[in-house]
Amino acid sequence: MMEEKGEKNGVAAMAACYQKFDPVAYLQYNYTPPRADFTRKDSIVPWKLACLHRALNEGDVSGELLVDIGSGPTLYQLMSGCEVFNKVILTDFLEVNRQELRRWLQDEGKCSLDWTPYLEHVCKLEGRRPSAWPEKAAKLRQVIVDILPIDVHCSQPLAPDTLPSAGADCLVSCFCLESVSPDLPAFTRALGNIQKLLRPGGHLLLIGALGESYYFGGPGVRIPVVPLNEAQVCTSLKESGYTLIRLEVYTLSQDMRVGVDDVTGVFFAKAKRD
Ligand SMILES: Nc1ncnc2c1ncn2[C@@H]1O[C@H](CN(CCC[C@H]2CNCc3c2ccc(Cl)c3Cl)CC[C@H](N)C(=O)O)[C@@H](O)[C@H]1O
């Protein structure tokens, strides 16, 4: 009981931190140059987009439904998947983030970030003209069928009957699990919780931070993160019912360390549910 009580306290404290999360500031911190600089090969966002593009276009990933776990206020992580799956579900813990996503979906023009450079970059990765970005935006709006609440610490992270009984064909999750888990056991449990949302043989495309102990989710909003290394990520994936296909690691150069977190590296894992 004591151990369980400890877990609940850690998760509750984490949820309290997130009440002050500020999507607009967050987007400014992480999704503008230098971290999102499409003229630089060593910028974090082009690296993430290349990993997702490659993972979704090497012939082994297919199906109907892609679910993004902990979407936040961002859409970059779906820009390759929207060409492979005809149904995409976005999820986040906070209404403020779900609201931000709805604003983009309804094309109200009042979005906090202009996703055009991202759409143009992914068009280029696909061998298309960057000027085809409006078609990609339309495709993304067309395949997104829902924006749902989620809590990865619940054994059933989504409301019952949200997904088809077979589960999703693919899960994407970027920087969510390690930045919402108070410790490594909680991170591994969360991986197990989302594993049940995936059909057997379905793919998990997981992006996360290495060596991070905190980040700012807004001015003065310091959110604790469980510091992970590559070995722990591999072990956690194995323990929670996945077979690792590929792990890629990116190391932040000095000028990518802009003071919004203490991340040292980023991992990309392509895995399959056993
Ligand atoms: N119980 C919960 N269950 C489920 N979801 C929860 C829970 N609690 C909170 N969330 C939700 O997780 C989301 C985490 N979110 C921010 C952390 C990333 C950040 C910090 N780490 C380093 C780093 C970052 C970003 C870019 C780069 Cl380059 C780096 Cl290096 C990811 C958003 C999006 N996926 C993104 O890729 O930016 C947030 O939207 C919560 O609302």
mmCIF file of C-alpha atoms and ligand atoms in Angstrom:
data_model
loop_
_atom_site.group_PDB
_atom_site.id
_atom_site.type_symbol
_atom_site.label_atom_id
_atom_site.label_comp_id
_atom_site.label_asym_id
_atom_site.label_seq_id
_atom_site.Cartn_x
_atom_site.Cartn_y
_atom_site.Cartn_z
ATOM 1 C CA MET A 1 0.000 0.000 0.000
ATOM 2 C CA MET A 2 2.825 2.400 0.987
ATOM 3 C CA GLU A 3 4.485 1.923 -2.417
ATOM 4 C CA GLU A 4 1.171 2.515 -4.229
ATOM 5 C CA LYS A 5 0.518 5.590 -2.070
ATOM 6 C CA GLY A 6 3.958 6.948 -3.098
ATOM 7 C CA GLU A 7 3.126 6.409 -6.771
ATOM 8 C CA LYS A 8 -0.196 8.234 -6.418
ATOM 9 C CA ASN A 9 1.469 11.198 -4.670
ATOM 10 C CA GLY A 10 4.115 11.491 -7.409
ATOM 11 C CA VAL A 11 1.518 11.392 -10.183
ATOM 12 C CA ALA A 12 -0.789 13.816 -8.374
ATOM 13 C CA ALA A 13 2.082 16.270 -7.847
ATOM 14 C CA MET A 14 2.884 16.006 -11.574
ATOM 15 C CA ALA A 15 -0.738 16.715 -12.523
ATOM 16 C CA ALA A 16 -0.640 19.801 -10.272
ATOM 17 C CA CYS A 17 2.450 21.109 -12.126
ATOM 18 C CA TYR A 18 0.662 20.751 -15.435
ATOM 19 C CA GLN A 19 -2.223 22.990 -14.318
ATOM 20 C CA LYS A 20 0.085 25.956 -15.018
ATOM 21 C CA PHE A 21 1.256 24.695 -18.436
ATOM 22 C CA ASP A 22 1.215 27.555 -20.989
ATOM 23 C CA PRO A 23 0.852 26.266 -24.582
ATOM 24 C CA VAL A 24 1.796 29.580 -26.231
ATOM 25 C CA ALA A 25 5.029 29.971 -24.256
ATOM 26 C CA TYR A 26 5.746 26.279 -24.698
ATOM 27 C CA LEU A 27 5.488 26.557 -28.472
ATOM 28 C CA GLN A 28 7.780 29.591 -28.462
ATOM 29 C CA TYR A 29 10.382 27.747 -26.337
ATOM 30 C CA ASN A 30 10.562 24.584 -28.424
ATOM 31 C CA TYR A 31 9.103 25.169 -31.891
ATOM 32 C CA THR A 32 10.866 28.296 -33.104
ATOM 33 C CA PRO A 33 14.549 28.625 -34.079
ATOM 34 C CA PRO A 34 17.108 27.392 -33.139
ATOM 35 C CA ARG A 35 15.255 24.184 -32.138
ATOM 36 C CA ALA A 36 13.018 24.490 -35.199
ATOM 37 C CA ASP A 37 15.392 25.826 -37.842
ATOM 38 C CA PHE A 38 14.797 24.153 -41.193
ATOM 39 C CA THR A 39 17.971 25.594 -42.677
ATOM 40 C CA ARG A 40 20.097 23.580 -40.194
ATOM 41 C CA LYS A 41 20.657 19.816 -40.401
ATOM 42 C CA ASP A 42 21.546 19.744 -36.703
ATOM 43 C CA SER A 43 18.308 21.398 -35.509
ATOM 44 C CA ILE A 44 16.077 19.197 -33.311
ATOM 45 C CA VAL A 45 12.810 19.506 -35.227
ATOM 46 C CA PRO A 46 14.183 18.540 -38.683
ATOM 47 C CA TRP A 47 15.824 15.517 -37.016
ATOM 48 C CA LYS A 48 12.494 14.458 -35.454
ATOM 49 C CA LEU A 49 10.614 14.925 -38.726
ATOM 50 C CA ALA A 50 13.230 12.866 -40.625
ATOM 51 C CA CYS A 51 12.966 10.002 -38.084
ATOM 52 C CA LEU A 52 9.165 9.925 -38.330
ATOM 53 C CA HIS A 53 9.206 10.168 -42.145
ATOM 54 C CA ARG A 54 11.695 7.304 -42.476
ATOM 55 C CA ALA A 55 9.917 5.089 -39.937
ATOM 56 C CA LEU A 56 6.579 5.486 -41.730
ATOM 57 C CA ASN A 57 7.910 4.986 -45.243
ATOM 58 C CA GLU A 58 10.017 1.816 -45.069
ATOM 59 C CA GLY A 59 7.154 -0.501 -45.968
ATOM 60 C CA ASP A 60 6.383 -2.281 -42.660
ATOM 61 C CA VAL A 61 3.882 0.213 -41.186
ATOM 62 C CA SER A 62 0.277 0.220 -42.380
ATOM 63 C CA GLY A 63 -3.304 0.254 -41.162
ATOM 64 C CA GLU A 64 -6.300 2.470 -40.535
ATOM 65 C CA LEU A 65 -5.884 4.217 -37.200
ATOM 66 C CA LEU A 66 -2.991 6.204 -35.737
ATOM 67 C CA VAL A 67 -3.252 7.536 -32.165
ATOM 68 C CA ASP A 68 -0.924 10.296 -30.911
ATOM 69 C CA ILE A 69 -0.301 10.039 -27.150
ATOM 70 C CA GLY A 70 0.135 13.364 -25.325
ATOM 71 C CA SER A 71 -0.122 15.566 -28.428
ATOM 72 C CA GLY A 72 0.240 18.816 -26.506
ATOM 73 C CA PRO A 73 -0.406 21.871 -28.717
ATOM 74 C CA THR A 74 1.727 20.458 -31.555
ATOM 75 C CA LEU A 75 0.953 18.911 -34.936
ATOM 76 C CA TYR A 76 4.419 18.257 -36.432
ATOM 77 C CA GLN A 77 4.349 14.653 -35.206
ATOM 78 C CA LEU A 78 1.387 13.793 -37.491
ATOM 79 C CA MET A 79 2.615 15.335 -40.738
ATOM 80 C CA SER A 80 4.055 12.095 -42.101
ATOM 81 C CA GLY A 81 1.490 9.766 -40.505
ATOM 82 C CA CYS A 82 -1.430 11.627 -42.078
ATOM 83 C CA GLU A 83 -0.316 10.257 -45.481
ATOM 84 C CA VAL A 84 -0.216 6.635 -44.230
ATOM 85 C CA PHE A 85 -3.322 6.362 -42.001
ATOM 86 C CA ASN A 86 -6.837 7.497 -42.866
ATOM 87 C CA LYS A 87 -7.828 8.056 -39.225
ATOM 88 C CA VAL A 88 -5.790 9.988 -36.666
ATOM 89 C CA ILE A 89 -6.784 10.610 -33.042
ATOM 90 C CA LEU A 90 -5.008 13.344 -31.061
ATOM 91 C CA THR A 91 -4.933 13.142 -27.266
ATOM 92 C CA ASP A 92 -3.803 15.299 -24.365
ATOM 93 C CA PHE A 93 -4.190 15.628 -20.606
ATOM 94 C CA LEU A 94 -4.993 19.347 -20.703
ATOM 95 C CA GLU A 95 -8.017 21.108 -22.183
ATOM 96 C CA VAL A 96 -5.836 24.136 -23.036
ATOM 97 C CA ASN A 97 -3.826 21.928 -25.383
ATOM 98 C CA ARG A 98 -6.870 20.217 -26.885
ATOM 99 C CA GLN A 99 -8.335 23.716 -27.444
ATOM 100 C CA GLU A 100 -5.155 24.798 -29.268
ATOM 101 C CA LEU A 101 -5.393 21.764 -31.554
ATOM 102 C CA ARG A 102 -9.100 22.409 -32.261
ATOM 103 C CA ARG A 103 -8.263 25.999 -33.222
ATOM 104 C CA TRP A 104 -5.857 24.773 -35.895
ATOM 105 C CA LEU A 105 -8.301 22.074 -37.038
ATOM 106 C CA GLN A 106 -11.081 24.627 -37.532
ATOM 107 C CA ASP A 107 -8.587 26.857 -39.345
ATOM 108 C CA GLU A 108 -9.748 29.862 -37.337
ATOM 109 C CA GLY A 109 -6.463 31.525 -38.231
ATOM 110 C CA LYS A 110 -5.880 32.354 -34.523
ATOM 111 C CA CYS A 111 -3.249 29.600 -34.016
ATOM 112 C CA SER A 112 -0.330 30.319 -31.719
ATOM 113 C CA LEU A 113 2.218 28.938 -34.172
ATOM 114 C CA ASP A 114 2.419 28.966 -37.977
ATOM 115 C CA TRP A 115 2.881 25.317 -38.988
ATOM 116 C CA THR A 116 3.534 26.168 -42.651
ATOM 117 C CA PRO A 117 7.357 25.774 -42.536
ATOM 118 C CA TYR A 118 6.803 22.342 -40.951
ATOM 119 C CA LEU A 119 4.329 21.300 -43.655
ATOM 120 C CA GLU A 120 6.690 22.558 -46.375
ATOM 121 C CA HIS A 121 9.620 20.627 -44.840
ATOM 122 C CA VAL A 122 7.688 17.338 -44.685
ATOM 123 C CA CYS A 123 6.511 17.868 -48.297
ATOM 124 C CA LYS A 124 10.195 18.118 -49.256
ATOM 125 C CA LEU A 125 10.990 14.900 -47.334
ATOM 126 C CA GLU A 126 8.271 13.243 -49.428
ATOM 127 C CA GLY A 127 9.812 14.483 -52.678
ATOM 128 C CA ARG A 128 6.985 16.974 -53.202
ATOM 129 C CA ARG A 129 7.237 20.691 -53.899
ATOM 130 C CA PRO A 130 7.175 22.730 -50.669
ATOM 131 C CA SER A 131 4.322 24.695 -52.286
ATOM 132 C CA ALA A 132 2.167 21.545 -51.898
ATOM 133 C CA TRP A 133 1.842 22.389 -48.157
ATOM 134 C CA PRO A 134 -1.863 23.457 -48.451
ATOM 135 C CA GLU A 135 -2.725 19.968 -49.705
ATOM 136 C CA LYS A 136 -0.840 18.440 -46.771
ATOM 137 C CA ALA A 137 -2.654 20.738 -44.336
ATOM 138 C CA ALA A 138 -5.975 19.718 -45.884
ATOM 139 C CA LYS A 139 -5.022 16.028 -45.658
ATOM 140 C CA LEU A 140 -4.106 16.398 -41.981
ATOM 141 C CA ARG A 141 -7.402 18.179 -41.225
ATOM 142 C CA GLN A 142 -9.258 15.474 -43.137
ATOM 143 C CA VAL A 143 -7.791 12.460 -41.268
ATOM 144 C CA ILE A 144 -7.984 13.871 -37.704
ATOM 145 C CA VAL A 145 -11.233 12.350 -36.434
ATOM 146 C CA ASP A 146 -11.011 13.180 -32.698
ATOM 147 C CA ILE A 147 -9.141 15.121 -30.000
ATOM 148 C CA LEU A 148 -9.522 13.259 -26.693
ATOM 149 C CA PRO A 149 -8.504 13.527 -23.036
ATOM 150 C CA ILE A 150 -5.854 11.018 -21.934
ATOM 151 C CA ASP A 151 -3.972 10.042 -18.768
ATOM 152 C CA VAL A 152 -1.095 7.638 -19.396
ATOM 153 C CA HIS A 153 -0.945 6.841 -15.658
ATOM 154 C CA CYS A 154 -4.371 5.199 -15.816
ATOM 155 C CA SER A 155 -4.399 1.496 -16.644
ATOM 156 C CA GLN A 156 -7.010 2.515 -19.225
ATOM 157 C CA PRO A 157 -5.539 5.830 -20.537
ATOM 158 C CA LEU A 158 -8.516 6.574 -22.830
ATOM 159 C CA ALA A 159 -12.238 6.400 -22.104
ATOM 160 C CA PRO A 160 -13.645 2.903 -22.746
ATOM 161 C CA ASP A 161 -14.864 2.113 -26.280
ATOM 162 C CA THR A 162 -12.837 5.016 -27.717
ATOM 163 C CA LEU A 163 -10.803 2.708 -29.945
ATOM 164 C CA PRO A 164 -11.886 -0.274 -32.035
ATOM 165 C CA SER A 165 -11.646 -3.485 -29.970
ATOM 166 C CA ALA A 166 -8.546 -4.544 -31.947
ATOM 167 C CA GLY A 167 -6.783 -1.328 -30.894
ATOM 168 C CA ALA A 168 -4.876 1.257 -32.900
ATOM 169 C CA ASP A 169 -2.634 0.174 -35.752
ATOM 170 C CA CYS A 170 0.074 2.647 -34.728
ATOM 171 C CA LEU A 171 0.901 4.872 -31.752
ATOM 172 C CA VAL A 172 3.027 8.000 -31.919
ATOM 173 C CA SER A 173 4.186 9.672 -28.709
ATOM 174 C CA CYS A 174 6.644 12.529 -28.494
ATOM 175 C CA PHE A 175 8.265 13.787 -25.271
ATOM 176 C CA CYS A 176 5.250 12.747 -23.229
ATOM 177 C CA LEU A 177 5.973 9.742 -21.026
ATOM 178 C CA GLU A 178 9.254 10.911 -19.477
ATOM 179 C CA SER A 179 7.917 14.433 -18.925
ATOM 180 C CA VAL A 180 4.829 13.263 -17.047
ATOM 181 C CA SER A 181 6.396 10.448 -14.973
ATOM 182 C CA PRO A 182 7.876 11.139 -11.528
ATOM 183 C CA ASP A 183 10.283 8.188 -11.773
ATOM 184 C CA LEU A 184 11.424 5.273 -13.951
ATOM 185 C CA PRO A 185 8.840 2.741 -12.658
ATOM 186 C CA ALA A 186 6.074 5.236 -13.509
ATOM 187 C CA PHE A 187 7.575 5.701 -17.000
ATOM 188 C CA THR A 188 7.646 1.929 -17.549
ATOM 189 C CA ARG A 189 4.073 1.517 -16.208
ATOM 190 C CA ALA A 190 2.866 4.266 -18.577
ATOM 191 C CA LEU A 191 4.502 2.435 -21.502
ATOM 192 C CA GLY A 192 2.551 -0.659 -20.429
ATOM 193 C CA ASN A 193 -0.687 1.312 -20.133
ATOM 194 C CA ILE A 194 -0.475 2.648 -23.693
ATOM 195 C CA GLN A 195 0.678 -0.752 -25.018
ATOM 196 C CA LYS A 196 -2.885 -1.981 -24.486
ATOM 197 C CA LEU A 197 -4.181 0.691 -26.893
ATOM 198 C CA LEU A 198 -2.146 -0.890 -29.709
ATOM 199 C CA ARG A 199 -3.093 -3.999 -31.634
ATOM 200 C CA PRO A 200 -0.587 -6.888 -31.440
ATOM 201 C CA GLY A 201 1.991 -6.341 -34.198
ATOM 202 C CA GLY A 202 1.135 -2.632 -34.283
ATOM 203 C CA HIS A 203 3.956 -0.080 -34.225
ATOM 204 C CA LEU A 204 5.009 2.428 -31.572
ATOM 205 C CA LEU A 205 6.991 5.461 -32.740
ATOM 206 C CA LEU A 206 8.384 6.974 -29.530
ATOM 207 C CA ILE A 207 10.388 10.194 -29.267
ATOM 208 C CA GLY A 208 11.713 11.306 -25.902
ATOM 209 C CA ALA A 209 14.313 13.274 -23.977
ATOM 210 C CA LEU A 210 17.510 11.779 -22.585
ATOM 211 C CA GLY A 211 19.195 13.069 -19.430
ATOM 212 C CA GLU A 212 16.485 15.612 -18.720
ATOM 213 C CA SER A 213 15.503 16.450 -15.130
ATOM 214 C CA TYR A 214 13.206 19.439 -15.715
ATOM 215 C CA TYR A 215 11.710 21.725 -18.335
ATOM 216 C CA PHE A 216 9.748 24.981 -18.328
ATOM 217 C CA GLY A 217 6.130 24.578 -19.477
ATOM 218 C CA GLY A 218 5.719 28.346 -19.277
ATOM 219 C CA PRO A 219 7.347 31.304 -17.532
ATOM 220 C CA GLY A 220 8.339 30.005 -14.083
ATOM 221 C CA VAL A 221 6.439 26.724 -14.669
ATOM 222 C CA ARG A 222 9.176 24.220 -13.831
ATOM 223 C CA ILE A 223 8.094 20.645 -14.554
ATOM 224 C CA PRO A 224 10.171 17.719 -13.238
ATOM 225 C CA VAL A 225 11.215 15.014 -15.710
ATOM 226 C CA VAL A 226 12.607 11.540 -15.047
ATOM 227 C CA PRO A 227 16.147 11.500 -16.480
ATOM 228 C CA LEU A 228 16.489 8.555 -18.897
ATOM 229 C CA ASN A 229 19.419 6.959 -20.681
ATOM 230 C CA GLU A 230 19.298 4.751 -23.775
ATOM 231 C CA ALA A 231 19.658 1.493 -21.808
ATOM 232 C CA GLN A 232 16.683 2.376 -19.580
ATOM 233 C CA VAL A 233 14.538 3.182 -22.605
ATOM 234 C CA CYS A 234 15.393 -0.184 -24.187
ATOM 235 C CA THR A 235 14.747 -2.086 -20.941
ATOM 236 C CA SER A 236 11.434 -0.288 -20.318
ATOM 237 C CA LEU A 237 10.232 -1.049 -23.846
ATOM 238 C CA LYS A 238 11.121 -4.739 -23.420
ATOM 239 C CA GLU A 239 9.489 -4.919 -19.961
ATOM 240 C CA SER A 240 6.245 -3.375 -21.214
ATOM 241 C CA GLY A 241 5.684 -5.756 -24.134
ATOM 242 C CA TYR A 242 7.409 -4.228 -27.140
ATOM 243 C CA THR A 243 10.102 -5.518 -29.498
ATOM 244 C CA LEU A 244 12.548 -2.753 -30.395
ATOM 245 C CA ILE A 245 13.161 -2.412 -34.145
ATOM 246 C CA ARG A 246 15.463 0.626 -34.123
ATOM 247 C CA LEU A 247 16.749 3.242 -31.688
ATOM 248 C CA GLU A 248 18.275 6.482 -32.957
ATOM 249 C CA VAL A 249 19.872 9.138 -30.753
ATOM 250 C CA TYR A 250 20.426 12.859 -31.319
ATOM 251 C CA THR A 251 22.824 14.863 -29.153
ATOM 252 C CA LEU A 252 22.035 18.524 -28.593
ATOM 253 C CA SER A 253 24.749 20.930 -29.698
ATOM 254 C CA GLN A 254 25.501 23.807 -27.317
ATOM 255 C CA ASP A 255 23.281 26.308 -29.130
ATOM 256 C CA MET A 256 20.283 23.950 -28.944
ATOM 257 C CA ARG A 257 20.483 24.301 -25.161
ATOM 258 C CA VAL A 258 18.405 27.426 -24.818
ATOM 259 C CA GLY A 259 17.631 27.311 -21.096
ATOM 260 C CA VAL A 260 14.074 25.912 -21.310
ATOM 261 C CA ASP A 261 15.190 22.486 -20.066
ATOM 262 C CA ASP A 262 18.354 20.512 -19.315
ATOM 263 C CA VAL A 263 17.935 17.942 -22.097
ATOM 264 C CA THR A 264 21.207 16.421 -23.311
ATOM 265 C CA GLY A 265 19.855 14.136 -26.041
ATOM 266 C CA VAL A 266 16.746 12.948 -27.852
ATOM 267 C CA PHE A 267 15.899 9.331 -28.694
ATOM 268 C CA PHE A 268 13.695 7.941 -31.447
ATOM 269 C CA ALA A 269 12.473 4.361 -30.973
ATOM 270 C CA LYS A 270 10.580 2.329 -33.572
ATOM 271 C CA ALA A 271 9.059 -0.690 -31.830
ATOM 272 C CA LYS A 272 6.343 -3.297 -32.334
ATOM 273 C CA ARG A 273 3.808 -4.566 -29.813
ATOM 274 C CA ASP A 274 4.563 -8.248 -29.076
HETATM 275 N N1 LIG B 1 -0.837 12.111 -17.237
HETATM 276 C C1 LIG B 1 -0.685 12.505 -18.512
HETATM 277 N N2 LIG B 1 -1.039 11.680 -19.527
HETATM 278 C C2 LIG B 1 -0.870 12.063 -20.822
HETATM 279 N N3 LIG B 1 -0.355 13.261 -21.201
HETATM 280 C C3 LIG B 1 0.009 14.102 -20.206
HETATM 281 C C4 LIG B 1 -0.136 13.772 -18.838
HETATM 282 N N4 LIG B 1 0.318 14.836 -18.095
HETATM 283 C C5 LIG B 1 0.721 15.771 -18.974
HETATM 284 N N5 LIG B 1 0.535 15.349 -20.245
HETATM 285 C C6 LIG B 1 0.820 16.056 -21.510
HETATM 286 O O1 LIG B 1 2.091 15.627 -22.022
HETATM 287 C C7 LIG B 1 2.554 16.609 -22.926
HETATM 288 C C8 LIG B 1 4.071 16.652 -22.875
HETATM 289 N N6 LIG B 1 4.587 17.582 -23.927
HETATM 290 C C9 LIG B 1 5.601 18.488 -23.445
HETATM 291 C C10 LIG B 1 6.971 17.934 -23.081
HETATM 292 C C11 LIG B 1 8.008 18.130 -24.142
HETATM 293 C C12 LIG B 1 9.140 19.109 -23.849
HETATM 294 C C13 LIG B 1 9.923 18.867 -22.581
HETATM 295 N N7 LIG B 1 10.995 17.891 -22.742
HETATM 296 C C14 LIG B 1 12.003 18.244 -23.722
HETATM 297 C C15 LIG B 1 11.400 18.741 -24.985
HETATM 298 C C16 LIG B 1 10.057 19.136 -25.036
HETATM 299 C C17 LIG B 1 9.507 19.592 -26.241
HETATM 300 C C18 LIG B 1 10.305 19.680 -27.391
HETATM 301 C C19 LIG B 1 11.649 19.324 -27.327
HETATM 302 CL CL1 LIG B 1 12.650 19.452 -28.762
HETATM 303 C C20 LIG B 1 12.197 18.843 -26.148
HETATM 304 CL CL2 LIG B 1 13.870 18.390 -26.126
HETATM 305 C C21 LIG B 1 4.737 16.948 -25.252
HETATM 306 C C22 LIG B 1 3.863 17.674 -26.233
HETATM 307 C C23 LIG B 1 4.061 17.245 -27.703
HETATM 308 N N8 LIG B 1 3.812 15.804 -27.897
HETATM 309 C C24 LIG B 1 5.440 17.613 -28.237
HETATM 310 O O2 LIG B 1 6.041 16.741 -28.900
HETATM 311 O O3 LIG B 1 5.849 18.761 -28.053
HETATM 312 C C25 LIG B 1 1.869 17.928 -22.511
HETATM 313 O O4 LIG B 1 1.093 18.395 -23.580
HETATM 314 C C26 LIG B 1 0.992 17.541 -21.314
HETATM 315 O O5 LIG B 1 -0.271 18.192 -21.310
#
